PDB file of C-alpha atoms in Angstrom:
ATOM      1  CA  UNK A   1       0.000   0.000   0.000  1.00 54.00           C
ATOM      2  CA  UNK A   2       1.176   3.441  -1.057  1.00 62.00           C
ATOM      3  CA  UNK A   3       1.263   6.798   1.382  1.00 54.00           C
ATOM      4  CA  UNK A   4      -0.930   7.843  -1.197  1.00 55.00           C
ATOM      5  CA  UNK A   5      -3.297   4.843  -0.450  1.00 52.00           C
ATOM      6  CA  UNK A   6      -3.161   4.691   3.608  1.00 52.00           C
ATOM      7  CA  UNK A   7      -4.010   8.284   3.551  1.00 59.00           C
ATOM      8  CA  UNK A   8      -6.869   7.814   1.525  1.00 59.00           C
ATOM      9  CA  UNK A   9      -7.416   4.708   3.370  1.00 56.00           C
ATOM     10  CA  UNK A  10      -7.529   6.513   6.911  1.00 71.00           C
ATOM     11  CA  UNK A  11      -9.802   9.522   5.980  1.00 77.00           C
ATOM     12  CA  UNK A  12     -12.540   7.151   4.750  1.00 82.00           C
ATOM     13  CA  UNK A  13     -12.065   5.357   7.932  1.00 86.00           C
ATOM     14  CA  UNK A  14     -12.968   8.400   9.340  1.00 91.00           C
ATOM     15  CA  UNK A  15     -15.673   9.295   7.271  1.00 91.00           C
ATOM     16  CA  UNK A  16     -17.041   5.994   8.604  1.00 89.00           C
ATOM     17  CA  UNK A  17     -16.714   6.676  12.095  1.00 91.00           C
ATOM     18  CA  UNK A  18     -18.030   9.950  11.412  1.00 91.00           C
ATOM     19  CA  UNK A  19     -21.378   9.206   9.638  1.00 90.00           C
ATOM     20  CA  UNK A  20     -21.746   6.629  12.908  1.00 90.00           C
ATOM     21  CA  UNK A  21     -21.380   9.513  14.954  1.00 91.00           C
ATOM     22  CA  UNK A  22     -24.089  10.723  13.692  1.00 92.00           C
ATOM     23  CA  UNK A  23     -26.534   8.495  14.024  1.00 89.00           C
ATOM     24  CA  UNK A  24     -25.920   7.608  17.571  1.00 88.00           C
ATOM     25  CA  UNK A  25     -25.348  11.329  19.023  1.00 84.00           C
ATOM     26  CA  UNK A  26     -29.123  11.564  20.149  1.00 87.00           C
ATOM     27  CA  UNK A  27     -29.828  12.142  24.278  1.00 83.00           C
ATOM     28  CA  UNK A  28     -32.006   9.738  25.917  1.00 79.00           C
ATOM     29  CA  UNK A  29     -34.826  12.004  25.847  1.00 81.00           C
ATOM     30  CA  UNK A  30     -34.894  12.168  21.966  1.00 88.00           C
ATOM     31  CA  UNK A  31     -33.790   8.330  21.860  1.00 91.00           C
ATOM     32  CA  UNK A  32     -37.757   7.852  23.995  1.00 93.00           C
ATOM     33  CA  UNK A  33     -39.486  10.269  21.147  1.00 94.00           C
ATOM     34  CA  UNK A  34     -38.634   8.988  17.749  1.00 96.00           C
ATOM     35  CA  UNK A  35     -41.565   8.031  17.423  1.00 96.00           C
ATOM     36  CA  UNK A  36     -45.075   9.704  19.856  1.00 96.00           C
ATOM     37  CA  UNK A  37     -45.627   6.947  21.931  1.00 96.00           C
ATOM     38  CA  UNK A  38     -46.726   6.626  25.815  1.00 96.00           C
ATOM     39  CA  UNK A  39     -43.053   6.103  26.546  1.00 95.00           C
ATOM     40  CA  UNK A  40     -42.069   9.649  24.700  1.00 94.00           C
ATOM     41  CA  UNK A  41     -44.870  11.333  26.997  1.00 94.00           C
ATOM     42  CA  UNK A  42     -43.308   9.263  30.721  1.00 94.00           C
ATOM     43  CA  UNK A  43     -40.284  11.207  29.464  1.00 92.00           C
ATOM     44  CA  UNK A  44     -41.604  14.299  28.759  1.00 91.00           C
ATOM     45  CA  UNK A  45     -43.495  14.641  31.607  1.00 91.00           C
ATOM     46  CA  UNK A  46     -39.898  13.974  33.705  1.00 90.00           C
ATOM     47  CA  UNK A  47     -38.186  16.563  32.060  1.00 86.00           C
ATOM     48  CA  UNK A  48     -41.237  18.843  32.716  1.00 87.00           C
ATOM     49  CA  UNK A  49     -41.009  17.698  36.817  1.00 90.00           C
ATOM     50  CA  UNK A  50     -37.443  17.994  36.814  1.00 86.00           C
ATOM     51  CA  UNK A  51     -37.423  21.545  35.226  1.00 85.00           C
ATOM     52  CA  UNK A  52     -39.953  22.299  37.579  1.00 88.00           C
ATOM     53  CA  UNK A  53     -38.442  21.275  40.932  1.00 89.00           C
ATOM     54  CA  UNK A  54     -34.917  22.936  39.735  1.00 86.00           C
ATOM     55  CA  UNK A  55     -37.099  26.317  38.654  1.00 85.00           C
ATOM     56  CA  UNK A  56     -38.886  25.896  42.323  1.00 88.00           C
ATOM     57  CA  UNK A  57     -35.175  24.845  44.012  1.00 88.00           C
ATOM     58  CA  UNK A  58     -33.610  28.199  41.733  1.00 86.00           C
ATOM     59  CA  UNK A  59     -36.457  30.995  43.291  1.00 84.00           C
ATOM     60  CA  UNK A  60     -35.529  30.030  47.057  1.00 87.00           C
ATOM     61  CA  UNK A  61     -32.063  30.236  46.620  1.00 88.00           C
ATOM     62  CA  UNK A  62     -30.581  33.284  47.718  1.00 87.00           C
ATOM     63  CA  UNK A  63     -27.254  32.757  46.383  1.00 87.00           C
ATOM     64  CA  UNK A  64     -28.378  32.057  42.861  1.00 87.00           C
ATOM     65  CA  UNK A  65     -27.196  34.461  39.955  1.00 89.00           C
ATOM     66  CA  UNK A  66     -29.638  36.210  37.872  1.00 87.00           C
ATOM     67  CA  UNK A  67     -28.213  34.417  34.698  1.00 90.00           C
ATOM     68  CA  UNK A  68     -28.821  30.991  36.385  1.00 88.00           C
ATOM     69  CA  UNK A  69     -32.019  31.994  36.984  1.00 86.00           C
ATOM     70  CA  UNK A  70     -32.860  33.132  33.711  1.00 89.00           C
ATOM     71  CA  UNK A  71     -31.588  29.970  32.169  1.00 89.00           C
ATOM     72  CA  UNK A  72     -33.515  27.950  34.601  1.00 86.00           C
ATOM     73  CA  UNK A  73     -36.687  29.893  33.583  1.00 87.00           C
ATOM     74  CA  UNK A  74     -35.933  29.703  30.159  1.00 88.00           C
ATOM     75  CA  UNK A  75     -35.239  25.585  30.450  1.00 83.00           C
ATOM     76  CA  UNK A  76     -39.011  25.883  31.801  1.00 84.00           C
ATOM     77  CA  UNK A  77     -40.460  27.685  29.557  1.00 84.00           C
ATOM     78  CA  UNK A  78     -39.395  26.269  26.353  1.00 82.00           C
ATOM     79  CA  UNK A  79     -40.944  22.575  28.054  1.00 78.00           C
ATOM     80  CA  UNK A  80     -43.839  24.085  28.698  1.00 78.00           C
ATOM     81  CA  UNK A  81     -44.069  24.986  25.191  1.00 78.00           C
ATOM     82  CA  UNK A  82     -42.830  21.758  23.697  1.00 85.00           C
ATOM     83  CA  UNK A  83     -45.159  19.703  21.985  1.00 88.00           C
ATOM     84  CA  UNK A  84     -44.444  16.404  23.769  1.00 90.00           C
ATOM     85  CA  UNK A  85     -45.392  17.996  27.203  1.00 89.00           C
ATOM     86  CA  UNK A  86     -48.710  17.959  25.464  1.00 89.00           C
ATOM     87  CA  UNK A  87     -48.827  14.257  24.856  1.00 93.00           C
ATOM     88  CA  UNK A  88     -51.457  11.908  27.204  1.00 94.00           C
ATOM     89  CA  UNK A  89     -49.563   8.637  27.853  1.00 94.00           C
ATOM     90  CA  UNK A  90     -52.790   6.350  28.089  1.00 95.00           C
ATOM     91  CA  UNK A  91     -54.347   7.580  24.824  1.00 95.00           C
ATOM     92  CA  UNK A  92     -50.982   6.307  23.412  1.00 96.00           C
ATOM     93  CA  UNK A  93     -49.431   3.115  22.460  1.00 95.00           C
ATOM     94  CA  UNK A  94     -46.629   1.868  24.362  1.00 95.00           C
ATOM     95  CA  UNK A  95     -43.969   0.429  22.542  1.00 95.00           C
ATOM     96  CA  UNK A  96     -41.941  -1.105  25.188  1.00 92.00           C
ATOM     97  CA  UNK A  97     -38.258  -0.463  26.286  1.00 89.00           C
ATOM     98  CA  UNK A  98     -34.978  -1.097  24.280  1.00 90.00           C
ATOM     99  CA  UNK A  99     -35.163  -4.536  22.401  1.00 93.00           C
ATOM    100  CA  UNK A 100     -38.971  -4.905  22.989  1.00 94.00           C
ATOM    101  CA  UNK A 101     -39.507  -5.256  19.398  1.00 95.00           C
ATOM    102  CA  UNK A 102     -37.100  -8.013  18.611  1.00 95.00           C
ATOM    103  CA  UNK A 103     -35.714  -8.544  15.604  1.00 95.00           C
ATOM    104  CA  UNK A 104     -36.904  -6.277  12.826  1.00 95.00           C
ATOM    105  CA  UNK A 105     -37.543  -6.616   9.208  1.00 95.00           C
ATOM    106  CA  UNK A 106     -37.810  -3.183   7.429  1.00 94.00           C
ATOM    107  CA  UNK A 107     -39.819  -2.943   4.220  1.00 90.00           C
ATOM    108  CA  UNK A 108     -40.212  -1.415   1.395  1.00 83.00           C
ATOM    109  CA  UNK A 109     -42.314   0.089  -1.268  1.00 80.00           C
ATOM    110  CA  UNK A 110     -41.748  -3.180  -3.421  1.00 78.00           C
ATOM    111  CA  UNK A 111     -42.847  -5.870  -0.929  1.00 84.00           C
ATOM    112  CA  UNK A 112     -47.031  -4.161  -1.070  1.00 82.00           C
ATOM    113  CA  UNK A 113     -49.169  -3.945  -4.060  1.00 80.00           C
ATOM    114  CA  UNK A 114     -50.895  -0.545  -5.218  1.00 77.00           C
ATOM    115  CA  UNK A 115     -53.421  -1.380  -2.716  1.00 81.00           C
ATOM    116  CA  UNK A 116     -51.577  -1.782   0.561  1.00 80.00           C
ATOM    117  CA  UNK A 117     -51.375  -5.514   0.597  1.00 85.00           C
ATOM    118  CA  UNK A 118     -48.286  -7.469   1.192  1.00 87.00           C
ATOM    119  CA  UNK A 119     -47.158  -9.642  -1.217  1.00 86.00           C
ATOM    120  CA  UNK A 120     -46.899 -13.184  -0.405  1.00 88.00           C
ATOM    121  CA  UNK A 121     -44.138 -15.704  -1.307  1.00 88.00           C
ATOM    122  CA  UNK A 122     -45.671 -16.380  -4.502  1.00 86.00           C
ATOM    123  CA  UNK A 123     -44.656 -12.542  -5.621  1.00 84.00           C
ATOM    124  CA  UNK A 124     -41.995 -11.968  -3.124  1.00 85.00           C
ATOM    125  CA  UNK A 125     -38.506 -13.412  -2.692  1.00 84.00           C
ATOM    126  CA  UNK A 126     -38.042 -12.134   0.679  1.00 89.00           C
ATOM    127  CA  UNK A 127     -41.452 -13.146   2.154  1.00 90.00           C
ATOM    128  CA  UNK A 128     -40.936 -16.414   3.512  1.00 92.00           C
ATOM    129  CA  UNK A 129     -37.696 -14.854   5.478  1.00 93.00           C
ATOM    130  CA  UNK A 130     -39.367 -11.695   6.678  1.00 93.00           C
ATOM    131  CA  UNK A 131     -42.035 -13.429   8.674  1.00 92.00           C
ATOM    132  CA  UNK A 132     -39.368 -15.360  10.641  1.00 94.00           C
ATOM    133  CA  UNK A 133     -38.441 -11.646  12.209  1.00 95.00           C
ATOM    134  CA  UNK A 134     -40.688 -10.902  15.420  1.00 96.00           C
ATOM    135  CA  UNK A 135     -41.641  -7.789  13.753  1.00 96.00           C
ATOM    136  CA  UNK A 136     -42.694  -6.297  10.655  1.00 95.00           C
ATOM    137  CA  UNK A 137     -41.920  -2.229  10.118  1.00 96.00           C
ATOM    138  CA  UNK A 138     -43.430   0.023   7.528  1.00 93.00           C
ATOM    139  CA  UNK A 139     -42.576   3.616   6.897  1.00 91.00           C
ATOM    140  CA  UNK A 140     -45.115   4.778   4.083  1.00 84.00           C
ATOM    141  CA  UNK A 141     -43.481   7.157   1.554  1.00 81.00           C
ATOM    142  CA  UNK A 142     -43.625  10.677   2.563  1.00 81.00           C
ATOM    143  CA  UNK A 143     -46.087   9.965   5.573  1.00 87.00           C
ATOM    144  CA  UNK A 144     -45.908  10.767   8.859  1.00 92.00           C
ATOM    145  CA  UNK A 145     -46.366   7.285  10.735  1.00 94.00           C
ATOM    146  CA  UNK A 146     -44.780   4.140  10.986  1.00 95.00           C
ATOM    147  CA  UNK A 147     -46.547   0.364  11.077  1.00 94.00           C
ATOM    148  CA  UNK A 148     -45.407  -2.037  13.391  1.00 96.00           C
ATOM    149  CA  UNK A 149     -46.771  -5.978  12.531  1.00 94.00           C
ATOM    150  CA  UNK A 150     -45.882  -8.509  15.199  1.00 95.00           C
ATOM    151  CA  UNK A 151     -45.236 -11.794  13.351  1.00 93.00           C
ATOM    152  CA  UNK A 152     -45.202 -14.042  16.410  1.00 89.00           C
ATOM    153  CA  UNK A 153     -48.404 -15.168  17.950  1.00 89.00           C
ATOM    154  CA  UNK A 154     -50.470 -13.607  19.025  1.00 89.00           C
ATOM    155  CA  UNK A 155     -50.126 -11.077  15.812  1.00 88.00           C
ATOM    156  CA  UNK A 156     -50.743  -7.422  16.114  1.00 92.00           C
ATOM    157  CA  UNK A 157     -50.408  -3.893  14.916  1.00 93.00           C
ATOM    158  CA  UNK A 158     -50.241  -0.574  15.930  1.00 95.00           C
ATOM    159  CA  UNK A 159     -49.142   2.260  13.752  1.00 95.00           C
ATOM    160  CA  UNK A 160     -47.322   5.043  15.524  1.00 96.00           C
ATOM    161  CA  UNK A 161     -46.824   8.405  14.355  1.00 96.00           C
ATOM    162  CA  UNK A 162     -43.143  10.163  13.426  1.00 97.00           C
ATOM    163  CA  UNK A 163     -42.163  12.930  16.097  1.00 96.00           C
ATOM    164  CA  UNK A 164     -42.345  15.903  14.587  1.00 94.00           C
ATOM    165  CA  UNK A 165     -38.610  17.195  15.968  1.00 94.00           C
ATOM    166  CA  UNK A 166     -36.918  13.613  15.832  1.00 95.00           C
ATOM    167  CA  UNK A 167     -37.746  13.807  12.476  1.00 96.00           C
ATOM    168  CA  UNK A 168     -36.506  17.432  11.732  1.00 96.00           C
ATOM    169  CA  UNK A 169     -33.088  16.163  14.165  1.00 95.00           C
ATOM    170  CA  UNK A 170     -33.323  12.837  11.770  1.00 96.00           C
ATOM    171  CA  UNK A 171     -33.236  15.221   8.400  1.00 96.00           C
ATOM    172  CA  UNK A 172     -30.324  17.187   9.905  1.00 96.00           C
ATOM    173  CA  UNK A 173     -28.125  14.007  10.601  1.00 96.00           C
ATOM    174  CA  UNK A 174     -28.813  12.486   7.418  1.00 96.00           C
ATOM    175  CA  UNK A 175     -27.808  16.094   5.489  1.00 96.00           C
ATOM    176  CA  UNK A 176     -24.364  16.039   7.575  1.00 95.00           C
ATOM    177  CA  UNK A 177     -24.299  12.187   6.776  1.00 95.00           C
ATOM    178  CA  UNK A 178     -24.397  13.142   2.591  1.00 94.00           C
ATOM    179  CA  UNK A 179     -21.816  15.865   2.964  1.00 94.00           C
ATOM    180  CA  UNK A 180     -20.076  13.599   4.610  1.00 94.00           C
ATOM    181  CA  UNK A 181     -19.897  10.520   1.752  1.00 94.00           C
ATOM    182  CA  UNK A 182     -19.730  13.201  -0.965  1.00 92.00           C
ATOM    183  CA  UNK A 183     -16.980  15.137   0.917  1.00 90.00           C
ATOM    184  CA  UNK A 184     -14.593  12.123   0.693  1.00 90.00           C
ATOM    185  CA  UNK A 185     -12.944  11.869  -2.307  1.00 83.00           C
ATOM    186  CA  UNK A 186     -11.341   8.770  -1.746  1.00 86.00           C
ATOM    187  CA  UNK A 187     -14.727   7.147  -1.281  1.00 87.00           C
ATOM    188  CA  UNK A 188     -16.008   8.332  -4.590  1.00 83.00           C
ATOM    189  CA  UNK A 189     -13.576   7.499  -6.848  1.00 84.00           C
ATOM    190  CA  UNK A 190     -14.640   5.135  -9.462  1.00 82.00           C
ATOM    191  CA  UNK A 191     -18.410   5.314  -8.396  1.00 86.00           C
ATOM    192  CA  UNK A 192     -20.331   6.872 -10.966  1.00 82.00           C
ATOM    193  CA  UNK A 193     -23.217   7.913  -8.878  1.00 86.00           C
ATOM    194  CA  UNK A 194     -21.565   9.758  -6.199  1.00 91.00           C
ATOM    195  CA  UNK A 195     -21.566  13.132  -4.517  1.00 90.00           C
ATOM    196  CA  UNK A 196     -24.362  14.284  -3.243  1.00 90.00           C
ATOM    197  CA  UNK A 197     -24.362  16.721  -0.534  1.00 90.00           C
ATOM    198  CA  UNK A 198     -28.169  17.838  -0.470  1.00 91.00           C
ATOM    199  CA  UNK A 199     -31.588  16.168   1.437  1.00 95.00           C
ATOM    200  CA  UNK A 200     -31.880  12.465   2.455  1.00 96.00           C
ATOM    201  CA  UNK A 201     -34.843  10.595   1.433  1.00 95.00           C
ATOM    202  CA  UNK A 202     -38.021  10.357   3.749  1.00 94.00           C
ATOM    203  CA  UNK A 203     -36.860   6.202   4.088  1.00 93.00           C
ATOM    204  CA  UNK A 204     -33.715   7.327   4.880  1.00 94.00           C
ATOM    205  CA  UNK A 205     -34.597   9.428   7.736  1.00 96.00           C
ATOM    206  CA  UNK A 206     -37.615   6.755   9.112  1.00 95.00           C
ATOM    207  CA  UNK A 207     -34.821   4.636   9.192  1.00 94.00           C
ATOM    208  CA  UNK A 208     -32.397   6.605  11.378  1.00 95.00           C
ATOM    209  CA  UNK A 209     -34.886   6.900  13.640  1.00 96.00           C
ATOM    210  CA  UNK A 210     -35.582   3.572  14.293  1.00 95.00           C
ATOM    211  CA  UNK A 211     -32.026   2.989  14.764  1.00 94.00           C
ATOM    212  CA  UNK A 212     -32.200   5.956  17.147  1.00 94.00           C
ATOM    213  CA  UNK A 213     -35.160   4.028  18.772  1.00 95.00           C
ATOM    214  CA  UNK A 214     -33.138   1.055  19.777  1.00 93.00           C
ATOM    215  CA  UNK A 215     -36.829  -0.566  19.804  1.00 95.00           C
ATOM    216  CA  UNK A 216     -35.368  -3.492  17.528  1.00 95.00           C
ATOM    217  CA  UNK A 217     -32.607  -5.575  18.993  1.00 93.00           C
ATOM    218  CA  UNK A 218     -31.823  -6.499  15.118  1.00 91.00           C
ATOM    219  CA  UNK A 219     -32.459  -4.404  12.290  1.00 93.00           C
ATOM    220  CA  UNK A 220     -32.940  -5.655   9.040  1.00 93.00           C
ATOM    221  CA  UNK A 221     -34.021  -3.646   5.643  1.00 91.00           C
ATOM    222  CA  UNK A 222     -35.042  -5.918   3.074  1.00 88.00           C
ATOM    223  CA  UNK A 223     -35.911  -4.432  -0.796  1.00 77.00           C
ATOM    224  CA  UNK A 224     -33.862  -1.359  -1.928  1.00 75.00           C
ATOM    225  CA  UNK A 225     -35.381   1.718   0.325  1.00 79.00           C
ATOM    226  CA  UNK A 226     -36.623   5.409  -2.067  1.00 84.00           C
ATOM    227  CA  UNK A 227     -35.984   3.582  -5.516  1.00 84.00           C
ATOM    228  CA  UNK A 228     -39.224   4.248  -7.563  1.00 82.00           C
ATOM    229  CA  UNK A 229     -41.296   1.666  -8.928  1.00 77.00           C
ATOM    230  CA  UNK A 230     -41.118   2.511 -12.447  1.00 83.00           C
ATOM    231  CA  UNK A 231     -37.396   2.168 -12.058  1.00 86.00           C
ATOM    232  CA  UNK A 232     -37.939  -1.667 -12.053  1.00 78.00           C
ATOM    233  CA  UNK A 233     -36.538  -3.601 -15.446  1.00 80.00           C
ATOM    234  CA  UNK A 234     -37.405  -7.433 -15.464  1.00 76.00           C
ATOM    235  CA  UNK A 235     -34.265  -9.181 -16.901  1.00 74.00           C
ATOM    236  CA  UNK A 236     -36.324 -12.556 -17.019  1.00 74.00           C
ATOM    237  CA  UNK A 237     -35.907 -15.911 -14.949  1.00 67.00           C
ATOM    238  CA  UNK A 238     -37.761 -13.653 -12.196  1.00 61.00           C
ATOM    239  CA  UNK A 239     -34.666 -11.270 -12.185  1.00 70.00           C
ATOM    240  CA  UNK A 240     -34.899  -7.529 -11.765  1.00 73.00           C
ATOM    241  CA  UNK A 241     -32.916  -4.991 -11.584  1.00 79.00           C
ATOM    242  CA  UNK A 242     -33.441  -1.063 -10.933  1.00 81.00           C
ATOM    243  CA  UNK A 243     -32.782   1.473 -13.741  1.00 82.00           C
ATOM    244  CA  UNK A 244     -32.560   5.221 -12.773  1.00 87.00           C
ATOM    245  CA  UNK A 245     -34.418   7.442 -15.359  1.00 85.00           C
ATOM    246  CA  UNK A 246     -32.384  10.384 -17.220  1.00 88.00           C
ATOM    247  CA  UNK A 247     -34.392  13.481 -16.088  1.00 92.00           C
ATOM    248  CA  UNK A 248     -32.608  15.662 -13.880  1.00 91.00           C
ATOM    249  CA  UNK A 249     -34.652  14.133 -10.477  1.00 92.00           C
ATOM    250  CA  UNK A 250     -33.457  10.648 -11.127  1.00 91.00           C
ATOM    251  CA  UNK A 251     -29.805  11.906 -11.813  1.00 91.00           C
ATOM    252  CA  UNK A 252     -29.949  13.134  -7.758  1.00 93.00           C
ATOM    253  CA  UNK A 253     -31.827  10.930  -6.174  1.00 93.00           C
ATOM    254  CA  UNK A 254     -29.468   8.032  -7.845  1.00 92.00           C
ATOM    255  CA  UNK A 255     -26.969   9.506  -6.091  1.00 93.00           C
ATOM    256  CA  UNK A 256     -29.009   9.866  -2.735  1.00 94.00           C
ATOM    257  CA  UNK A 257     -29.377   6.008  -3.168  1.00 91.00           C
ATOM    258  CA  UNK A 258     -25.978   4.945  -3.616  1.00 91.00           C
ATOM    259  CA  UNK A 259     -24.720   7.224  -0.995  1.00 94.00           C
ATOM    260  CA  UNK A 260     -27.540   5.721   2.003  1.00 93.00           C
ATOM    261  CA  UNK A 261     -26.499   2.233   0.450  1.00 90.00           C
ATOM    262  CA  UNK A 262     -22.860   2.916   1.581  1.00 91.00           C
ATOM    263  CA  UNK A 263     -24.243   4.217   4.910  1.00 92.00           C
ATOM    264  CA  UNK A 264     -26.496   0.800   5.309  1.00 90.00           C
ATOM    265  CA  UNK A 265     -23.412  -1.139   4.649  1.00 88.00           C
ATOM    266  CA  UNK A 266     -21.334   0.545   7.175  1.00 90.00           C
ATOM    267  CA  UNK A 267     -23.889   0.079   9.651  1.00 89.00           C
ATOM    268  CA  UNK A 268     -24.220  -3.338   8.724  1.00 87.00           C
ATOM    269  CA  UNK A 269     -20.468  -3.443   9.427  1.00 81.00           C
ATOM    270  CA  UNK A 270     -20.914  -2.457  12.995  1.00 78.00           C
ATOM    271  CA  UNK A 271     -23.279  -5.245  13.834  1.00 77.00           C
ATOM    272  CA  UNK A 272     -26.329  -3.047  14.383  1.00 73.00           C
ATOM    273  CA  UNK A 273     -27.916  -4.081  11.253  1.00 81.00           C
ATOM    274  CA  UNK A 274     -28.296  -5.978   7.456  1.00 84.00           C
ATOM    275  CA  UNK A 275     -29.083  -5.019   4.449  1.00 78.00           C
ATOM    276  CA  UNK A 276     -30.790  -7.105   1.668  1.00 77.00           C
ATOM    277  CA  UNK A 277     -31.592  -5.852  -1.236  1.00 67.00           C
TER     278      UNK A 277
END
């Protein structure tokens, strides 16, 4: 190996570590609100009681400065005004602690038909595998909610709603995450669909924050996450393969793809998850 080459080498080992950074730089608080549940509003409502005995603790004081008292107020205020103080616990659905979900199989677009329905075995090549996960997840396209299927008995669903500022945290992580992979040079070369530095894709976001989550103890995405159906090209024998389009859209969100591919894989390299596609 050439300088040239361990240089190169090290800053995409970097990158790597970098883009896991990330993903996993959430505090507990926003690790309980991915998604509103009755466990985001228990820990809400303890930020709100511990903001409020600190505000209480801050007034008696004599000895307190007026700028800790300010910033105690303000640390009140603004969770008074967030949303998730709002949220009633027991008009929610609990989704347990870390792990409660088991192990995870992510879907996409391709494994439903136009009409919501999951393809079966007959249609689908990862079917048969999927429902030997303890859970089935499905982020719609562009919606704001998540379905959960148990798969073991007795089988269940709930679909839970996105929170509103994991998601906007979510958006900002994946952005840094893209200028990231299309800031490394060394990374890029040879790869034809590389260097994007703009938005994630709504999957790719719904999918950092079930990581976030830590709801699955296993995560695994089957299908190929954002690629448009029309994309599809069958090559025959039951083989198909995705084709980007040539207007300007498919040019960038081609290299959106490839670029949360590469992130998938290095996740996939850290144990916390697979990726089949």
């Amino acid at each position: 190996m050439t300088e040239s080459d361990a240089e190169e080498y090290e800053t995409s080992a970097q990158t790597e570590k970098k883009v896991m950074h990330l993903v996993a730089n959430v505090s507990l608080f926003d690790i309980a609100c991915q998604f509103t549940t009755a466990e985001c509003a228990d820990a809400a409502a303890l930020q709100l009681a511990a903001a409020l005995r600190a505000d209480a603790e801050a007034v008696i004081n004599p000895d307190v400065t007026p700028e800790e008292l300010r910033r105690v107020s303000m640390g009140l205020a603004s969770l008074h005004s967030n949303s998730r103080s709002m949220l009633n616990a027991s008009a929610l659905p609990a989704m347990g602690k870390a792990g409660a979900l088991g192990s995870c199989a992510l879907s996409s677009d391709a494994e439903y038909d136009p009409s919501g329905r999951r393809y079966d075995a007959t249609v689908s090549r990862f079917a048969t595998v999927i429902d030997l996960h303890d859970t089935l997840v499905y982020c719609a396209p562009e919606a704001h909610y998540c379905k959960f299927t148990k798969l073991t008995q007795p089988i269940s669903e709930v679909t839970v709603r996105l929170d509103a500022q994991s998601y906007l945290l979510a958006k900002t992580s994946g952005q840094a995450i893209h200028a990231a992979l299309s800031g490394d040079a060394g990374l890029g070369n040879g790869v034809r669909n590389w260097g994007h530095a703009g938005d994630p894709t709504h999957q790719f976001i719904t999918t950092i924050q079930l990581l976030r989550s830590g709801l699955c103890s296993r995560l695994d995405v089957y299908g190929q996450p954002s690629i448009p159906l029309e994309w599809y090209r069958s090559q025959g024998y039951g083989h198909i393969t995705a084709v980007p389009g040539n207007t300007p859209e498919d040019k960038i969100l081609a290299k959106t793809l490839v670029q949360e591919r590469f992130f998938y894989r290095v996740v996939m390299h850290e144990g916390k998850m697979c990726f089949f596609k």
